[in-house]
PDB file of C-alpha atoms in Angstrom:
ATOM      1  CA  PHE A   1     -18.566   3.034 -12.350  1.00 68.00           C
ATOM      2  CA  GLY A   2     -19.878   2.567 -15.780  1.00 74.00           C
ATOM      3  CA  THR A   3     -18.534   6.656 -16.246  1.00 77.00           C
ATOM      4  CA  VAL A   4     -14.862   4.115 -16.340  1.00 79.00           C
ATOM      5  CA  ASP A   5     -15.662   1.851 -17.697  1.00 77.00           C
ATOM      6  CA  SER A   6     -13.702  -0.281 -19.640  1.00 76.00           C
ATOM      7  CA  PHE A   7     -11.390   1.834 -21.763  1.00 78.00           C
ATOM      8  CA  SER A   8     -11.911   4.469 -19.793  1.00 80.00           C
ATOM      9  CA  MET A   9     -10.687   3.908 -17.727  1.00 88.00           C
ATOM     10  CA  PRO A  10      -7.606   6.204 -17.088  1.00 90.00           C
ATOM     11  CA  ILE A  11      -4.005   4.726 -17.432  1.00 92.00           C
ATOM     12  CA  VAL A  12      -1.576   5.340 -14.705  1.00 94.00           C
ATOM     13  CA  VAL A  13       1.691   3.656 -15.650  1.00 94.00           C
ATOM     14  CA  GLY A  14       2.748   1.028 -17.895  1.00 93.00           C
ATOM     15  CA  TRP A  15       5.159  -1.815 -19.851  1.00 93.00           C
ATOM     16  CA  ILE A  16       7.709  -0.279 -19.077  1.00 92.00           C
ATOM     17  CA  GLY A  17      10.177  -3.412 -18.748  1.00 90.00           C
ATOM     18  CA  GLY A  18       7.617  -5.403 -17.349  1.00 89.00           C
ATOM     19  CA  PRO A  19       4.362  -4.823 -15.879  1.00 90.00           C
ATOM     20  CA  GLY A  20       3.135  -2.232 -13.843  1.00 91.00           C
ATOM     21  CA  LYS A  21       5.751   0.307 -13.722  1.00 94.00           C
ATOM     22  CA  MET A  22       5.230   4.187 -13.179  1.00 96.00           C
ATOM     23  CA  SER A  23       6.802   6.643 -15.084  1.00 96.00           C
ATOM     24  CA  PRO A  24       7.175  10.856 -14.426  1.00 97.00           C
ATOM     25  CA  LYS A  25       4.921  12.493 -15.520  1.00 96.00           C
ATOM     26  CA  CYS A  26       1.417  15.024 -15.040  1.00 97.00           C
ATOM     27  CA  PHE A  27      -1.739  13.680 -16.075  1.00 95.00           C
ATOM     28  CA  ASN A  28      -5.399  15.596 -16.250  1.00 94.00           C
ATOM     29  CA  MET A  29      -7.172  15.365 -13.121  1.00 94.00           C
ATOM     30  CA  SER A  30     -10.066  16.176 -13.739  1.00 93.00           C
ATOM     31  CA  VAL A  31     -10.207  12.182 -15.503  1.00 92.00           C
ATOM     32  CA  PHE A  32     -10.169  11.440 -11.467  1.00 93.00           C
ATOM     33  CA  ASN A  33     -13.373  13.370 -10.487  1.00 93.00           C
ATOM     34  CA  PHE A  34     -15.373  10.555 -10.327  1.00 93.00           C
ATOM     35  CA  VAL A  35     -13.360   8.969  -7.553  1.00 94.00           C
ATOM     36  CA  LYS A  36     -14.285  11.819  -5.402  1.00 94.00           C
ATOM     37  CA  GLN A  37     -17.979  11.175  -6.175  1.00 93.00           C
ATOM     38  CA  LEU A  38     -17.391   7.594  -4.848  1.00 93.00           C
ATOM     39  CA  GLU A  39     -16.416   9.067  -1.210  1.00 93.00           C
ATOM     40  CA  GLU A  40     -19.494  11.328  -1.158  1.00 94.00           C
ATOM     41  CA  ILE A  41     -21.745   8.655  -0.893  1.00 93.00           C
ATOM     42  CA  ARG A  42     -20.515   6.846   1.978  1.00 92.00           C
ATOM     43  CA  THR A  43     -22.565   7.978   4.017  1.00 92.00           C
ATOM     44  CA  THR A  44     -25.234   6.643   1.698  1.00 95.00           C
ATOM     45  CA  VAL A  45     -23.680   2.211   1.883  1.00 95.00           C
ATOM     46  CA  THR A  46     -25.503   0.995   4.767  1.00 94.00           C
ATOM     47  CA  GLY A  47     -24.618  -3.426   6.438  1.00 95.00           C
ATOM     48  CA  ALA A  48     -21.097  -4.478   6.939  1.00 93.00           C
ATOM     49  CA  GLN A  49     -20.258  -6.495   4.555  1.00 94.00           C
ATOM     50  CA  ASN A  50     -21.869  -3.761   1.270  1.00 95.00           C
ATOM     51  CA  ARG A  51     -19.343  -1.003   4.397  1.00 94.00           C
ATOM     52  CA  ALA A  52     -16.640  -3.164   3.340  1.00 91.00           C
ATOM     53  CA  ARG A  53     -17.019  -4.156  -0.228  1.00 93.00           C
ATOM     54  CA  TYR A  54     -17.679  -0.175  -0.925  1.00 94.00           C
ATOM     55  CA  ASP A  55     -14.669   0.524   1.273  1.00 92.00           C
ATOM     56  CA  TYR A  56     -12.055  -2.201  -0.620  1.00 92.00           C
ATOM     57  CA  TRP A  57     -13.777  -0.186  -3.959  1.00 93.00           C
ATOM     58  CA  LEU A  58     -12.962   3.547  -3.398  1.00 94.00           C
ATOM     59  CA  ARG A  59      -9.466   2.292  -1.619  1.00 93.00           C
ATOM     60  CA  THR A  60      -8.722   1.079  -4.566  1.00 93.00           C
ATOM     61  CA  PHE A  61     -10.094   4.184  -6.831  1.00 94.00           C
ATOM     62  CA  GLN A  62      -8.089   6.259  -4.667  1.00 95.00           C
ATOM     63  CA  TYR A  63      -4.490   4.770  -4.573  1.00 95.00           C
ATOM     64  CA  HIS A  64      -5.361   4.662  -8.019  1.00 95.00           C
ATOM     65  CA  ARG A  65      -5.210   8.395  -8.599  1.00 96.00           C
ATOM     66  CA  GLY A  66      -2.643   8.213  -5.573  1.00 97.00           C
ATOM     67  CA  ILE A  67      -0.444   6.751  -8.850  1.00 97.00           C
ATOM     68  CA  ALA A  68      -1.006   9.528 -10.815  1.00 97.00           C
ATOM     69  CA  SER A  69      -0.431  12.247  -8.270  1.00 97.00           C
ATOM     70  CA  THR A  70       3.034  10.845  -7.774  1.00 98.00           C
ATOM     71  CA  SER A  71       3.684  10.760 -10.741  1.00 98.00           C
ATOM     72  CA  CYS A  72       3.623  13.935 -10.849  1.00 97.00           C
ATOM     73  CA  ALA A  73       5.423  14.627  -8.038  1.00 98.00           C
ATOM     74  CA  TRP A  74       8.046  12.736  -9.518  1.00 98.00           C
ATOM     75  CA  LEU A  75       8.196  15.158 -13.012  1.00 98.00           C
ATOM     76  CA  GLU A  76       8.314  17.765 -10.290  1.00 98.00           C
ATOM     77  CA  SER A  77      11.089  16.666  -8.407  1.00 98.00           C
ATOM     78  CA  ASP A  78      13.266  15.778 -11.811  1.00 98.00           C
ATOM     79  CA  SER A  79      12.763  19.577 -12.664  1.00 98.00           C
ATOM     80  CA  ALA A  80      13.803  20.594  -9.642  1.00 98.00           C
ATOM     81  CA  MET A  81      17.418  18.393  -9.726  1.00 98.00           C
ATOM     82  CA  ALA A  82      17.393  19.491 -12.980  1.00 97.00           C
ATOM     83  CA  ALA A  83      17.416  23.441 -12.033  1.00 97.00           C
ATOM     84  CA  VAL A  84      19.886  22.115  -8.920  1.00 97.00           C
ATOM     85  CA  GLN A  85      21.666  20.602 -10.377  1.00 97.00           C
ATOM     86  CA  ALA A  86      21.748  23.736 -13.550  1.00 97.00           C
ATOM     87  CA  GLY A  87      22.802  26.068 -10.666  1.00 96.00           C
ATOM     88  CA  LYS A  88      26.789  27.654 -11.997  1.00 96.00           C
ATOM     89  CA  THR A  89      28.603  27.116  -8.691  1.00 97.00           C
ATOM     90  CA  ALA A  90      28.707  25.068  -5.663  1.00 96.00           C
ATOM     91  CA  PRO A  91      27.282  27.318  -3.369  1.00 96.00           C
ATOM     92  CA  GLU A  92      24.995  28.479  -5.619  1.00 97.00           C
ATOM     93  CA  ARG A  93      24.056  24.541  -6.292  1.00 97.00           C
ATOM     94  CA  GLU A  94      23.648  23.957  -2.607  1.00 97.00           C
ATOM     95  CA  HIS A  95      21.263  26.894  -2.023  1.00 97.00           C
ATOM     96  CA  LEU A  96      18.999  25.595  -5.063  1.00 98.00           C
ATOM     97  CA  ALA A  97      19.089  21.705  -3.478  1.00 97.00           C
ATOM     98  CA  TRP A  98      18.140  23.567  -0.351  1.00 98.00           C
ATOM     99  CA  THR A  99      15.888  25.755  -1.364  1.00 98.00           C
ATOM    100  CA  VAL A 100      14.310  24.164  -5.206  1.00 98.00           C
ATOM    101  CA  GLY A 101      15.331  20.502  -4.783  1.00 97.00           C
ATOM    102  CA  LEU A 102      14.634  19.650  -1.001  1.00 98.00           C
ATOM    103  CA  PRO A 103      10.844  21.452  -1.480  1.00 98.00           C
ATOM    104  CA  ALA A 104      10.138  19.395  -4.359  1.00 98.00           C
ATOM    105  CA  ARG A 105      11.788  15.813  -3.364  1.00 98.00           C
ATOM    106  CA  GLU A 106      10.026  16.382   0.631  1.00 98.00           C
ATOM    107  CA  ARG A 107       6.568  17.091  -1.659  1.00 98.00           C
ATOM    108  CA  LEU A 108       6.994  13.103  -3.750  1.00 98.00           C
ATOM    109  CA  ILE A 109       7.485  11.534  -0.501  1.00 97.00           C
ATOM    110  CA  SER A 110       4.302  12.839   0.654  1.00 97.00           C
ATOM    111  CA  ASN A 111       2.572  12.032  -2.081  1.00 97.00           C
ATOM    112  CA  LEU A 112       4.299   8.477  -2.373  1.00 97.00           C
ATOM    113  CA  THR A 113       3.617   7.803   1.817  1.00 95.00           C
ATOM    114  CA  ARG A 114       0.054   8.537   0.931  1.00 94.00           C
ATOM    115  CA  MET A 115      -0.036   6.139  -2.309  1.00 95.00           C
ATOM    116  CA  MET A 116       1.124   3.287  -0.454  1.00 94.00           C
ATOM    117  CA  GLU A 117      -0.861   3.988   3.115  1.00 91.00           C
ATOM    118  CA  GLN A 118      -3.894   3.649   0.406  1.00 92.00           C
ATOM    119  CA  MET A 119      -2.615   0.254  -1.241  1.00 93.00           C
ATOM    120  CA  ALA A 120      -2.131  -1.029   1.784  1.00 91.00           C
ATOM    121  CA  GLN A 121      -5.643  -0.733   2.476  1.00 90.00           C
ATOM    122  CA  THR A 122      -6.327  -2.859  -0.196  1.00 91.00           C
ATOM    123  CA  LEU A 123      -4.072  -5.702   0.504  1.00 90.00           C
ATOM    124  CA  SER A 124      -5.827  -8.624   1.174  1.00 88.00           C
ATOM    125  CA  THR A 125      -4.587 -11.848  -1.519  1.00 87.00           C
ATOM    126  CA  PRO A 126      -1.567 -13.059  -2.831  1.00 86.00           C
ATOM    127  CA  GLY A 127      -1.976 -11.481  -5.827  1.00 87.00           C
ATOM    128  CA  GLU A 128      -1.853  -7.942  -4.031  1.00 89.00           C
ATOM    129  CA  LEU A 129       0.749  -8.855  -2.618  1.00 89.00           C
ATOM    130  CA  GLY A 130       2.607  -9.251  -5.204  1.00 91.00           C
ATOM    131  CA  THR A 131       1.451  -6.066  -6.429  1.00 91.00           C
ATOM    132  CA  TRP A 132       3.011  -4.060  -4.098  1.00 91.00           C
ATOM    133  CA  MET A 133       6.101  -6.147  -4.219  1.00 92.00           C
ATOM    134  CA  ASN A 134       6.308  -5.356  -8.208  1.00 93.00           C
ATOM    135  CA  LEU A 135       5.398  -1.503  -7.116  1.00 93.00           C
ATOM    136  CA  GLU A 136       8.741  -1.816  -4.299  1.00 93.00           C
ATOM    137  CA  SER A 137      11.141  -3.637  -7.110  1.00 93.00           C
ATOM    138  CA  HIS A 138       9.867  -1.584 -10.361  1.00 93.00           C
ATOM    139  CA  SER A 139       8.864   1.748  -9.463  1.00 95.00           C
ATOM    140  CA  LEU A 140       9.822   3.151  -5.936  1.00 96.00           C
ATOM    141  CA  VAL A 141      13.521   2.507  -7.146  1.00 95.00           C
ATOM    142  CA  ASP A 142      13.813   4.651  -9.685  1.00 96.00           C
ATOM    143  CA  LEU A 143      11.891   6.881  -7.833  1.00 97.00           C
ATOM    144  CA  LEU A 144      13.820   6.855  -4.898  1.00 97.00           C
ATOM    145  CA  ALA A 145      17.181   7.143  -6.094  1.00 96.00           C
ATOM    146  CA  THR A 146      18.652  10.613  -5.579  1.00 96.00           C
ATOM    147  CA  LYS A 147      21.683  12.315  -5.776  1.00 96.00           C
ATOM    148  CA  LEU A 148      20.119  15.813  -3.194  1.00 97.00           C
ATOM    149  CA  PRO A 149      22.293  15.106  -0.578  1.00 97.00           C
ATOM    150  CA  GLU A 150      25.280  15.621  -2.807  1.00 97.00           C
ATOM    151  CA  TYR A 151      23.987  18.706  -3.493  1.00 97.00           C
ATOM    152  CA  LEU A 152      22.867  19.871   0.112  1.00 97.00           C
ATOM    153  CA  GLN A 153      26.072  18.745   1.656  1.00 96.00           C
ATOM    154  CA  ALA A 154      23.891  17.306   4.034  1.00 97.00           C
ATOM    155  CA  PRO A 155      21.959  13.937   4.612  1.00 97.00           C
ATOM    156  CA  LEU A 156      18.246  14.277   3.662  1.00 97.00           C
ATOM    157  CA  PRO A 157      15.920  14.591   7.042  1.00 97.00           C
ATOM    158  CA  ALA A 158      13.076  13.003   7.538  1.00 96.00           C
ATOM    159  CA  ALA A 159      10.856  14.316   5.507  1.00 96.00           C
ATOM    160  CA  ALA A 160      12.867  13.399   2.739  1.00 97.00           C
ATOM    161  CA  LEU A 161      13.112  10.380   3.237  1.00 97.00           C
ATOM    162  CA  PRO A 162       9.903   7.160   3.164  1.00 94.00           C
ATOM    163  CA  PRO A 163       9.011   6.222   6.490  1.00 92.00           C
ATOM    164  CA  ARG A 164       9.408   3.141   7.831  1.00 85.00           C
ATOM    165  CA  SER A 165       7.149   2.518   9.964  1.00 83.00           C
ATOM    166  CA  PHE A 166       3.573   2.100   8.781  1.00 83.00           C
ATOM    167  CA  SER A 167       1.064   4.896   9.411  1.00 82.00           C
ATOM    168  CA  GLY A 168      -2.335   3.916   7.829  1.00 78.00           C
ATOM    169  CA  ALA A 169      -5.638   2.855   9.253  1.00 78.00           C
ATOM    170  CA  ALA A 170      -4.604  -0.112  10.817  1.00 83.00           C
ATOM    171  CA  ARG A 171      -5.569  -3.991   9.913  1.00 86.00           C
ATOM    172  CA  LEU A 172      -5.484  -7.683   9.881  1.00 89.00           C
ATOM    173  CA  ILE A 173      -4.533  -9.035   6.454  1.00 90.00           C
ATOM    174  CA  VAL A 174      -4.638 -13.074   6.414  1.00 89.00           C
ATOM    175  CA  PRO A 175      -3.635 -13.830   2.970  1.00 85.00           C
ATOM    176  CA  THR A 176      -4.300 -17.981   3.651  1.00 71.00           C
ATOM    177  CA  VAL A 177      -5.706 -20.080   0.171  1.00 64.00           C
ATOM    178  CA  ARG A 178      -6.520 -22.784   2.416  1.00 68.00           C
ATOM    179  CA  ASN A 179      -8.885 -22.914   4.454  1.00 68.00           C
ATOM    180  CA  SER A 180      -9.901 -26.944   5.771  1.00 72.00           C
ATOM    181  CA  ALA A 181      -7.983 -29.912   6.247  1.00 72.00           C
ATOM    182  CA  GLU A 182      -8.446 -33.184   6.826  1.00 76.00           C
ATOM    183  CA  ARG A 183      -7.446 -34.893  10.028  1.00 76.00           C
ATOM    184  CA  GLY A 184      -3.844 -35.138  11.336  1.00 77.00           C
ATOM    185  CA  ALA A 185      -2.975 -32.794   8.490  1.00 80.00           C
ATOM    186  CA  PRO A 186      -1.970 -29.262   9.165  1.00 82.00           C
ATOM    187  CA  VAL A 187      -2.745 -25.908   8.713  1.00 81.00           C
ATOM    188  CA  SER A 188      -0.669 -23.096   7.807  1.00 84.00           C
ATOM    189  CA  TRP A 189      -2.392 -19.233   8.426  1.00 86.00           C
ATOM    190  CA  ARG A 190       0.204 -16.079   8.194  1.00 89.00           C
ATOM    191  CA  ALA A 191      -0.736 -12.823   9.174  1.00 91.00           C
ATOM    192  CA  LEU A 192       0.160  -9.889   8.016  1.00 91.00           C
ATOM    193  CA  ALA A 193      -0.421  -6.800  10.828  1.00 90.00           C
ATOM    194  CA  LEU A 194      -0.688  -3.077  10.069  1.00 87.00           C
ATOM    195  CA  GLY A 195      -0.514  -0.413  11.842  1.00 82.00           C
ATOM    196  CA  GLN A 196       0.618   1.459  15.469  1.00 77.00           C
ATOM    197  CA  GLY A 197       0.167  -0.781  18.601  1.00 74.00           C
ATOM    198  CA  CYS A 198      -0.019  -4.592  17.592  1.00 80.00           C
ATOM    199  CA  LEU A 199       2.500  -6.702  19.287  1.00 83.00           C
ATOM    200  CA  GLU A 200       0.695  -9.693  18.704  1.00 87.00           C
ATOM    201  CA  VAL A 201      -1.959 -11.849  17.065  1.00 90.00           C
ATOM    202  CA  GLU A 202      -3.526 -15.203  18.703  1.00 90.00           C
ATOM    203  CA  ILE A 203      -6.067 -17.699  16.941  1.00 87.00           C
ATOM    204  CA  HIS A 204      -9.674 -18.690  18.120  1.00 87.00           C
ATOM    205  CA  VAL A 205     -10.995 -21.521  17.520  1.00 82.00           C
ATOM    206  CA  ARG A 206     -13.653 -24.289  18.717  1.00 81.00           C
ATOM    207  CA  ALA A 207     -15.727 -27.301  16.333  1.00 78.00           C
ATOM    208  CA  LEU A 208     -17.955 -25.914  14.254  1.00 78.00           C
ATOM    209  CA  GLY A 209     -21.727 -25.615  15.933  1.00 84.00           C
ATOM    210  CA  SER A 210     -19.891 -26.743  18.937  1.00 84.00           C
ATOM    211  CA  HIS A 211     -20.883 -23.176  21.745  1.00 88.00           C
ATOM    212  CA  GLY A 212     -18.381 -23.940  23.783  1.00 89.00           C
ATOM    213  CA  SER A 213     -15.107 -21.649  24.671  1.00 91.00           C
ATOM    214  CA  PHE A 214     -12.275 -20.969  21.679  1.00 91.00           C
ATOM    215  CA  SER A 215      -8.988 -21.969  22.509  1.00 88.00           C
ATOM    216  CA  SER A 216      -6.565 -20.140  22.404  1.00 90.00           C
ATOM    217  CA  THR A 217      -3.005 -20.306  20.415  1.00 89.00           C
ATOM    218  CA  GLN A 218      -0.546 -17.095  19.047  1.00 92.00           C
ATOM    219  CA  PHE A 219       1.305 -16.825  16.195  1.00 92.00           C
ATOM    220  CA  ASP A 220       5.118 -16.486  15.886  1.00 93.00           C
ATOM    221  CA  LYS A 221       6.468 -13.388  14.511  1.00 93.00           C
ATOM    222  CA  ILE A 222       8.841 -14.158  11.574  1.00 92.00           C
ATOM    223  CA  ALA A 223       9.227 -10.305  10.467  1.00 89.00           C
ATOM    224  CA  ARG A 224       8.167  -7.285  11.072  1.00 85.00           C
ATOM    225  CA  SER A 225       4.644  -6.975  11.030  1.00 87.00           C
ATOM    226  CA  VAL A 226       4.914 -10.494   9.559  1.00 92.00           C
ATOM    227  CA  TYR A 227       3.038 -13.353  11.861  1.00 93.00           C
ATOM    228  CA  GLN A 228       2.894 -17.412  11.255  1.00 91.00           C
ATOM    229  CA  LEU A 229       1.403 -20.666  13.353  1.00 88.00           C
ATOM    230  CA  CYS A 230       0.685 -24.606  12.160  1.00 86.00           C
ATOM    231  CA  LEU A 231      -1.916 -26.437  13.633  1.00 79.00           C
ATOM    232  CA  LEU A 232      -2.510 -29.458  13.832  1.00 73.00           C
ATOM    233  CA  TYR A 233      -6.300 -30.395  12.788  1.00 64.00           C
ATOM    234  CA  THR A 234      -6.841 -32.852  15.621  1.00 60.00           C
ATOM    235  CA  SER A 235     -10.900 -33.304  16.906  1.00 55.00           C
ATOM    236  CA  PRO A 236     -12.689 -35.821  16.956  1.00 50.00           C
ATOM    237  CA  SER A 237     -15.917 -34.283  15.682  1.00 49.00           C
ATOM    238  CA  PRO A 238     -16.505 -35.494  11.734  1.00 43.00           C
ATOM    239  CA  ARG A 239     -17.103 -32.004  11.921  1.00 47.00           C
ATOM    240  CA  ASP A 240     -14.836 -29.160  10.201  1.00 46.00           C
ATOM    241  CA  SER A 241     -12.997 -26.282  13.113  1.00 44.00           C
TER     242      SER A 241
END
């Protein structure tokens, strides 16, 4: 971390109409060599908690590097579209759209998808979810805008569109601030289930210090991959559950 401390950290976004906005530009990717060095020491990290902390920082820096790669792919896609629009006739513009514009768009989507999957592996708090929302509403609305279908004379193929499902490593995100309650007070949890095959979320509860069986309660699904549960604490034990 010392090699990228403070002002040595690459800056890949800027304040453009608000915080953290991407822009179409290319970077000297050698400034991200420290990410590869970090990736190479993963096998030396032992212990579940140490590995979890290491993975968080690794995914964070991979996502950071992914912003730079995606920003460059955005610039290349814009340049490709400029070449398409410079065609002198409609048939020439259509040909350029298929041979120049579409491949550049697909590379942009590939970079973006990988970047978002890496970012998803860092989400655990409402603040980090806010970073995701800021990225979608502040940067991706511009990055994804395109007139390419007009020149293709056809809809964009799947490879030129952002995926509608998450294909990264499965994980459960529970951004809960409150973890205790007085007797008779409700406690709410919201859970985000990322990855394929997760159809339901359950919580298993028993009193602290108890050796009895857990009681399980299923979360209600309130949106795509979003689950919520509100429990009323009624345990007669003075201990938290």
